[in-house]
Amino acid sequence: MDDTTLIPIPLEFLIAPENLSGESGTNRAPAFITQQISATNDLQAIQCWLAEFERSPQTQRAYRKEAERLLLWSLIEKKKPFSSLTRDDLRDYQQFLLNPQPATHWCGQRKPRHHPAWRPFEGPLSEDSVAQAITIINALFSYLVEAGYLSGNPLGLMRRKIKQYSTMKTKVTERFLEQALWQTVVDYIENLPKITAREQKDYERIRYLFHLLYLLGPRVSEIAYATMPSIKQIRGKWWWEVIGKGQKAQLIPVNDSMLKALIRYRQFYGLPQFPQFDEENTLFMNLNGTKGVTANMIYRLVKTVFLNCAVLLEKSRPDFAMKLKQASTHWMRHTSITHQADVGIELRYIKKHARHESVETTMLYQHAEEDKWHDAMSKHEILEK
C-alpha cells in the first residue's frame, strides 16, 4: 500500500506508507518520556493495545473493528498518521461514522477478512453505535497516553457521560429476554431431539450452557476460560470463583438449581459428581468432553439456539421471533440480572453477583416501576361505542 493507492484493508494485511506510519506523528510523546510498549509505529501501538484483550476474544474483535476503522480513515481520508489526529479530526470522524462516504469504497456486505470485497462498514452507524465507537477509541487513546506512546488524548475534552449513560440504559432496557420469552427458549431447549447419541449430547450441552449463562450471569469469555475446579465448596456452600474484568477473582454463589445442572452434566460425561481440585477439565467442554471451547464457539452455539427458536415463532409470536434474531450471549447476562431484580433479590446482592462497580449500573436493570407506570396508564383511554 502506498499513499496513491490507499484502500481499506484489514489490519493484518496493512502496511502503511512510511510518511503515514506514525513514527514521526505530531502527537507522539516526547523522547524524555519512557515508553512502556515496544511499538515504533501506529499499527504496532494499536496491536499492543489489542493484545491486552487476548483472554476476551469477543471484546478484542469489537475493539479491533473500531481501531481498524479509525486507522484506515486517518490514512485514507485525512492522509495523516493516526498519531497526528487532533480533536477537530475526531469530530470529523464522528460525522463520517454516521455516513461513510464514498459508500462503494467503505461499505459492503459482510465478507471474510481475506476476501477482496471486504469493507470496514456494512453501512451508516446509528447514533448509539457511534457513541460506542467513540468510547472504545477513547480507551485506545488513553492507553497509548499511559503507555508513553502518545502525548495526549484528542478525545480527552469530549463530553460523553450523558450520552454514555443514555446508551447504556438503552442497551439494558432493550437487550434482555422478558420472562415469557425466556420461558419459551427454555421450553424450546427441553424439546430438542434426543433420539440419537449425537442429539443427546447436543441437548445436554445446550441445556447446561444456558443454565450457566442464566444462573451465573457471566460474560462469555469467563465461561470459556473457566475450569471445573473453579466451582468449589467453602464453609458448606458452593461457589464459582470467576476471573473477571481486570483479572479480578470474585466468588459467585452456585445455587441448588445450578449445582444440579452441573452434576447432571458431569455425570453425562462420566465424571465424578463434584469437581475435583486437581482436574483439568474446563467448565464447559467440547462435544466429546475432551477439551474446552472458545468464546466464539459459545457465542455461535447460543446464536444458533436463538435463531432456530425464532424460526418456530415466526407465525405465532413474530415479536418474540424478531427479538431472538437480535439476541446474543451478552443478552443472557442482561436477562439474568434483570430477572434477579424481577424476583425481588436485594439490589446489593445483584450488584455483587453482576460484579458492577457502581450501584447506578445495577439500578438500570430494575423495571418494576416502569411496569407499574405502564399498567397505570391503561386507565387513560378513549371510550368508543
Coordinates of C-alpha atoms in Angstrom, one line a residue:
M1 CA 0.0 0.0 0.0
D2 CA 1.4 3.4 -0.9
D3 CA -0.1 6.8 -0.5
T4 CA -1.5 6.9 -4.0
T5 CA -3.4 3.6 -3.8
L6 CA -4.8 3.6 -0.3
I7 CA -7.8 1.2 0.1
P8 CA -9.5 -0.1 3.2
I9 CA -7.9 -3.5 4.1
P10 CA -7.8 -5.4 7.4
L11 CA -5.1 -4.6 9.9
E12 CA -3.3 -7.8 9.5
F13 CA -2.6 -7.0 5.8
L14 CA -1.9 -3.3 6.3
I15 CA 1.5 -1.8 5.6
A16 CA 1.2 2.0 5.9
P17 CA 3.4 4.2 3.8
E18 CA 6.5 5.5 5.7
N19 CA 5.2 9.0 5.8
L20 CA 1.9 7.9 7.4
S21 CA 3.3 5.2 9.7
G22 CA 3.3 7.4 12.7
E23 CA 7.0 7.1 13.5
S24 CA 7.0 10.9 13.5
G25 CA 3.4 11.7 14.4
T26 CA 2.8 15.2 15.7
N27 CA 1.1 13.7 18.8
R28 CA 3.9 11.3 19.7
A29 CA 5.1 11.6 23.2
P30 CA 8.4 13.5 23.7
A31 CA 11.7 11.5 23.9
F32 CA 12.2 12.2 27.6
I33 CA 9.0 10.2 28.5
T34 CA 9.8 6.5 29.0
Q35 CA 7.7 4.4 26.6
Q36 CA 6.1 1.3 28.2
I37 CA 5.4 -0.6 25.0
S38 CA 7.9 -1.6 22.2
A39 CA 5.9 -0.1 19.4
T40 CA 7.7 2.2 17.0
N41 CA 4.7 3.0 14.7
D42 CA 0.9 3.4 15.0
L43 CA 0.0 -0.1 13.8
Q44 CA 2.3 -1.7 16.3
A45 CA 0.9 0.5 19.1
I46 CA -2.7 -0.5 18.2
Q47 CA -1.7 -4.1 18.2
C48 CA -0.1 -3.7 21.7
W49 CA -3.4 -2.4 22.9
L50 CA -5.4 -5.2 21.3
A51 CA -3.1 -7.8 22.8
E52 CA -4.3 -6.7 26.3
F53 CA -7.7 -8.4 25.4
E54 CA -6.4 -11.8 24.3
R55 CA -8.4 -13.5 27.0
S56 CA -11.6 -11.8 25.9
P57 CA -11.9 -12.7 22.2
Q58 CA -15.3 -11.1 21.7
T59 CA -14.1 -7.8 23.3
Q60 CA -10.9 -8.0 21.3
R61 CA -12.8 -8.3 18.0
A62 CA -15.1 -5.4 18.8
Y63 CA -12.2 -3.2 19.8
R64 CA -10.2 -4.2 16.7
K65 CA -13.1 -3.2 14.5
E66 CA -13.2 0.3 15.9
A67 CA -9.4 0.8 16.0
E68 CA -9.2 -0.5 12.4
R69 CA -11.8 1.8 11.1
L70 CA -10.2 4.8 12.7
L71 CA -6.7 4.0 11.5
L72 CA -7.9 3.4 7.9
W73 CA -9.9 6.6 7.9
S74 CA -7.0 8.5 9.1
L75 CA -4.7 7.2 6.4
I76 CA -7.2 7.3 3.5
E77 CA -9.4 10.3 4.2
K78 CA -7.2 12.5 6.3
K79 CA -3.9 11.3 4.7
K80 CA -2.2 11.7 8.1
P81 CA -0.9 9.3 10.7
F82 CA -3.1 8.0 13.5
S83 CA -0.7 9.6 15.9
S84 CA -1.3 13.0 14.3
L85 CA -5.0 13.1 14.8
T86 CA -6.5 16.1 16.6
R87 CA -9.8 16.8 18.4
D88 CA -11.1 18.5 15.2
D89 CA -10.2 15.4 13.2
L90 CA -12.1 13.2 15.6
R91 CA -15.1 15.5 15.3
D92 CA -15.0 14.9 11.5
Y93 CA -14.7 11.2 12.2
Q94 CA -17.9 11.1 14.2
Q95 CA -19.7 12.6 11.3
F96 CA -18.1 10.1 8.9
L97 CA -19.4 7.2 11.0
L98 CA -22.9 8.4 10.5
N99 CA -22.5 8.3 6.8
P100 CA -19.3 6.6 5.5
Q101 CA -18.6 8.1 2.0
P102 CA -17.8 7.2 -0.6
A103 CA -20.0 4.2 0.2
T104 CA -18.6 2.0 -2.5
H105 CA -15.2 2.5 -1.0
W106 CA -16.1 1.9 2.6
C107 CA -19.3 -0.2 2.8
G108 CA -20.3 -3.6 1.6
Q109 CA -21.9 -6.9 2.6
R110 CA -20.1 -8.8 5.4
K111 CA -17.3 -10.9 4.0
P112 CA -14.4 -12.9 5.4
R113 CA -11.4 -10.6 6.3
H114 CA -9.3 -12.1 3.5
H115 CA -11.9 -11.6 0.8
P116 CA -11.2 -8.9 -1.8
A117 CA -14.7 -7.4 -1.3
W118 CA -14.2 -7.0 2.5
R119 CA -15.1 -3.5 3.7
P120 CA -14.9 -1.9 7.2
F121 CA -18.7 -1.0 7.3
E122 CA -21.9 -2.5 6.2
G123 CA -23.5 0.9 6.1
P124 CA -24.0 4.1 8.3
L125 CA -23.9 3.7 12.1
S126 CA -26.7 4.7 14.4
E127 CA -26.0 7.4 17.0
D128 CA -25.8 4.8 19.7
S129 CA -23.2 2.8 17.7
V130 CA -21.2 6.0 17.1
A131 CA -21.2 6.7 20.8
Q132 CA -20.0 3.1 21.5
A133 CA -17.3 3.5 18.9
I134 CA -16.1 6.8 20.4
T135 CA -16.0 5.2 23.9
I136 CA -13.8 2.4 22.6
I137 CA -11.5 4.8 20.7
N138 CA -11.2 7.0 23.8
A139 CA -10.0 3.9 25.7
L140 CA -7.4 3.3 23.0
F141 CA -6.1 6.8 23.1
S142 CA -6.0 6.8 27.0
Y143 CA -4.0 3.5 26.9
L144 CA -1.4 4.9 24.5
V145 CA -1.0 8.1 26.5
E146 CA -0.4 6.0 29.7
A147 CA 2.0 3.8 27.7
G148 CA 4.1 6.8 26.8
Y149 CA 3.4 6.5 23.1
L150 CA 1.1 9.5 22.6
S151 CA 1.5 12.9 24.2
G152 CA -2.2 13.5 24.7
N153 CA -5.7 12.1 24.2
P154 CA -7.5 14.1 21.5
L155 CA -10.9 12.9 22.9
G156 CA -9.9 13.9 26.5
L157 CA -12.0 17.1 26.5
M158 CA -15.1 15.5 24.9
R159 CA -18.3 15.5 27.0
R160 CA -19.5 11.9 26.9
K161 CA -21.1 11.0 30.2
I162 CA -24.7 11.8 29.4
K163 CA -24.6 10.0 26.1
Q164 CA -22.8 7.0 27.6
Y165 CA -25.5 6.7 30.3
S166 CA -28.2 7.0 27.7
T167 CA -26.6 4.4 25.5
M168 CA -26.1 2.0 28.5
K169 CA -29.7 2.5 29.6
T170 CA -31.0 1.7 26.1
K171 CA -28.9 -1.5 25.9
V172 CA -30.1 -2.7 29.3
T173 CA -33.8 -1.9 28.8
E174 CA -33.9 -3.5 25.4
R175 CA -31.3 -6.2 25.3
F176 CA -32.8 -8.9 27.5
L177 CA -35.4 -11.6 27.3
E178 CA -38.7 -11.0 29.1
Q179 CA -39.9 -13.7 31.4
A180 CA -42.3 -15.1 28.9
L181 CA -39.8 -15.1 26.1
W182 CA -37.1 -16.7 28.3
Q183 CA -39.6 -19.4 29.2
T184 CA -40.2 -20.0 25.5
V185 CA -36.5 -20.5 25.0
V186 CA -36.3 -22.9 28.0
D187 CA -39.2 -24.9 26.5
Y188 CA -37.5 -25.0 23.1
I189 CA -34.3 -26.4 24.7
E190 CA -36.3 -29.0 26.6
N191 CA -38.0 -30.2 23.4
L192 CA -34.8 -30.6 21.4
P193 CA -34.5 -34.0 19.8
K194 CA -32.8 -36.7 21.9
I195 CA -33.1 -39.9 19.9
T196 CA -29.5 -40.4 18.6
A197 CA -26.4 -40.3 20.7
R198 CA -25.3 -37.0 19.0
E199 CA -28.7 -35.4 19.6
Q200 CA -28.5 -36.4 23.3
K201 CA -25.0 -34.8 23.5
D202 CA -26.2 -31.6 21.8
Y203 CA -29.2 -31.4 24.2
E204 CA -27.2 -32.0 27.4
R205 CA -24.6 -29.4 26.4
I206 CA -27.1 -26.7 25.4
R207 CA -29.2 -27.3 28.5
Y208 CA -26.1 -27.0 30.7
L209 CA -24.7 -23.9 28.9
F210 CA -28.0 -22.0 29.3
H211 CA -28.0 -22.9 33.0
L212 CA -24.5 -21.4 33.3
L213 CA -25.5 -18.2 31.4
Y214 CA -28.8 -17.6 33.2
L215 CA -27.9 -18.7 36.7
L216 CA -24.4 -17.3 37.0
G217 CA -24.8 -14.3 34.7
P218 CA -21.2 -14.5 33.3
R219 CA -19.5 -12.8 30.4
V220 CA -18.9 -15.3 27.6
S221 CA -15.1 -15.2 27.9
E222 CA -15.4 -16.0 31.6
I223 CA -17.1 -19.3 30.7
A224 CA -14.6 -20.1 28.0
Y225 CA -11.6 -19.7 30.3
A226 CA -13.1 -21.2 33.5
T227 CA -12.1 -24.7 34.7
M228 CA -14.2 -27.2 36.7
P229 CA -12.1 -26.6 39.9
S230 CA -13.3 -23.0 39.8
I231 CA -16.6 -24.4 41.3
K232 CA -15.7 -25.1 44.9
Q233 CA -17.2 -25.7 48.3
I234 CA -16.5 -23.1 51.0
R235 CA -17.9 -23.5 54.5
G236 CA -20.5 -25.9 53.3
K237 CA -21.7 -23.8 50.3
W238 CA -20.9 -24.0 46.7
W239 CA -19.3 -21.0 44.8
W240 CA -17.9 -20.2 41.4
E241 CA -14.5 -18.4 41.6
V242 CA -14.6 -16.3 38.4
I243 CA -11.7 -14.3 36.9
G244 CA -13.5 -11.2 35.6
K245 CA -12.5 -7.7 34.3
G246 CA -9.1 -6.5 35.3
Q247 CA -8.2 -10.2 36.2
K248 CA -10.1 -9.8 39.5
A249 CA -11.0 -13.0 41.2
Q250 CA -14.5 -13.0 42.7
L251 CA -16.9 -15.6 44.2
I252 CA -20.4 -16.1 42.8
P253 CA -23.0 -18.2 44.6
V254 CA -23.8 -21.6 43.0
N255 CA -27.4 -22.2 43.9
D256 CA -29.2 -25.6 44.0
S257 CA -30.5 -25.3 40.5
M258 CA -27.1 -24.6 39.1
L259 CA -25.5 -27.4 41.2
K260 CA -28.0 -29.9 40.0
A261 CA -27.3 -28.9 36.3
L262 CA -23.6 -29.2 36.9
I263 CA -23.9 -32.7 38.5
R264 CA -26.1 -33.8 35.6
Y265 CA -23.6 -32.5 33.0
R266 CA -20.7 -34.1 34.7
Q267 CA -22.4 -37.5 35.1
F268 CA -23.4 -37.4 31.5
Y269 CA -19.7 -37.2 30.6
G270 CA -18.8 -39.9 33.1
L271 CA -17.1 -37.5 35.6
P272 CA -17.3 -37.6 39.4
Q273 CA -20.4 -35.9 40.8
F274 CA -18.4 -32.8 42.0
P275 CA -15.4 -31.1 40.5
Q276 CA -12.0 -32.4 41.8
F277 CA -9.4 -29.8 42.9
D278 CA -6.8 -31.3 40.6
E279 CA -8.8 -32.0 37.5
E280 CA -8.1 -30.2 34.2
N281 CA -11.5 -30.2 32.6
T282 CA -13.0 -26.9 31.6
L283 CA -16.3 -25.7 33.0
F284 CA -17.9 -26.0 29.5
M285 CA -16.4 -28.8 27.3
N286 CA -16.4 -29.6 23.6
L287 CA -18.9 -32.2 22.3
N288 CA -16.7 -35.2 23.2
G289 CA -15.8 -33.8 26.6
T290 CA -12.1 -33.9 25.9
K291 CA -11.2 -30.1 25.9
G292 CA -12.6 -26.6 26.2
V293 CA -14.2 -24.4 23.6
T294 CA -13.6 -20.8 22.6
A295 CA -15.7 -17.9 23.4
N296 CA -16.6 -17.6 19.8
M297 CA -17.9 -21.2 19.7
I298 CA -20.1 -20.5 22.7
Y299 CA -21.4 -17.3 21.0
R300 CA -22.2 -19.4 17.9
L301 CA -24.0 -22.1 19.9
V302 CA -26.2 -19.5 21.7
K303 CA -27.0 -17.7 18.4
T304 CA -28.0 -20.9 16.8
V305 CA -30.4 -21.7 19.6
F306 CA -31.9 -18.3 19.4
L307 CA -32.2 -18.3 15.6
N308 CA -33.7 -21.8 15.4
C309 CA -36.2 -20.9 18.2
A310 CA -37.1 -17.7 16.3
V311 CA -37.9 -19.7 13.2
L312 CA -40.6 -21.7 15.1
L313 CA -42.1 -18.5 16.5
E314 CA -42.3 -16.6 13.2
K315 CA -46.1 -17.1 12.8
S316 CA -47.3 -17.4 16.4
R317 CA -45.2 -14.7 18.0
P318 CA -43.4 -12.6 15.4
D319 CA -42.5 -10.1 18.2
F320 CA -40.6 -12.8 20.0
A321 CA -39.0 -14.1 16.8
M322 CA -37.8 -10.6 15.9
K323 CA -36.1 -10.2 19.3
L324 CA -34.5 -13.6 19.3
K325 CA -32.9 -12.8 16.0
Q326 CA -31.1 -9.9 17.6
A327 CA -30.2 -11.7 20.8
S328 CA -26.7 -12.9 21.6
T329 CA -24.7 -14.3 24.6
H330 CA -24.5 -11.0 26.3
W331 CA -28.3 -10.7 26.3
M332 CA -28.2 -13.7 28.6
R333 CA -26.2 -11.7 31.1
H334 CA -28.7 -8.8 30.9
T335 CA -31.5 -11.3 31.2
S336 CA -30.0 -13.0 34.3
I337 CA -29.5 -9.6 36.1
T338 CA -33.0 -8.3 35.1
H339 CA -34.8 -11.5 36.3
Q340 CA -32.9 -11.4 39.6
A341 CA -34.4 -7.9 40.1
D342 CA -37.8 -9.1 39.0
V343 CA -38.0 -11.8 41.7
G344 CA -37.0 -9.3 44.4
I345 CA -33.4 -10.2 45.1
E346 CA -31.9 -7.3 47.0
L347 CA -30.0 -4.7 44.9
R348 CA -26.8 -5.1 46.9
Y349 CA -26.7 -8.9 46.1
I350 CA -27.5 -8.3 42.5
K351 CA -24.6 -5.8 42.3
K352 CA -22.2 -8.3 43.8
H353 CA -23.4 -11.1 41.6
A354 CA -23.1 -9.0 38.4
R355 CA -19.8 -7.6 39.7
H356 CA -20.8 -4.0 38.8
E357 CA -18.5 -1.2 40.1
S358 CA -21.4 1.1 40.8
V359 CA -24.9 0.6 42.1
E360 CA -26.2 3.0 39.4
T361 CA -25.4 0.4 36.8
T362 CA -27.3 -2.3 38.6
M363 CA -30.3 0.0 39.0
L364 CA -30.7 0.1 35.3
Y365 CA -32.0 -3.4 35.4
Q366 CA -34.9 -2.6 37.7
H367 CA -38.0 -2.4 35.5
A368 CA -40.8 -2.8 38.2
E369 CA -41.5 0.9 38.4
E370 CA -41.8 1.2 34.6
D371 CA -44.2 -1.8 34.6
K372 CA -46.4 -0.1 37.2
W373 CA -46.4 3.1 35.2
H374 CA -47.4 1.3 32.1
D375 CA -50.2 -0.5 33.9
A376 CA -51.4 2.7 35.5
M377 CA -51.7 4.4 32.1
S378 CA -54.2 1.7 31.0
K379 CA -56.8 3.8 32.8
H380 CA -56.2 6.7 30.3
E381 CA -58.2 5.6 27.3
I382 CA -60.7 6.7 24.7
L383 CA -64.1 5.2 25.2
E384 CA -65.7 4.1 22.0
K385 CA -69.2 2.9 21.4

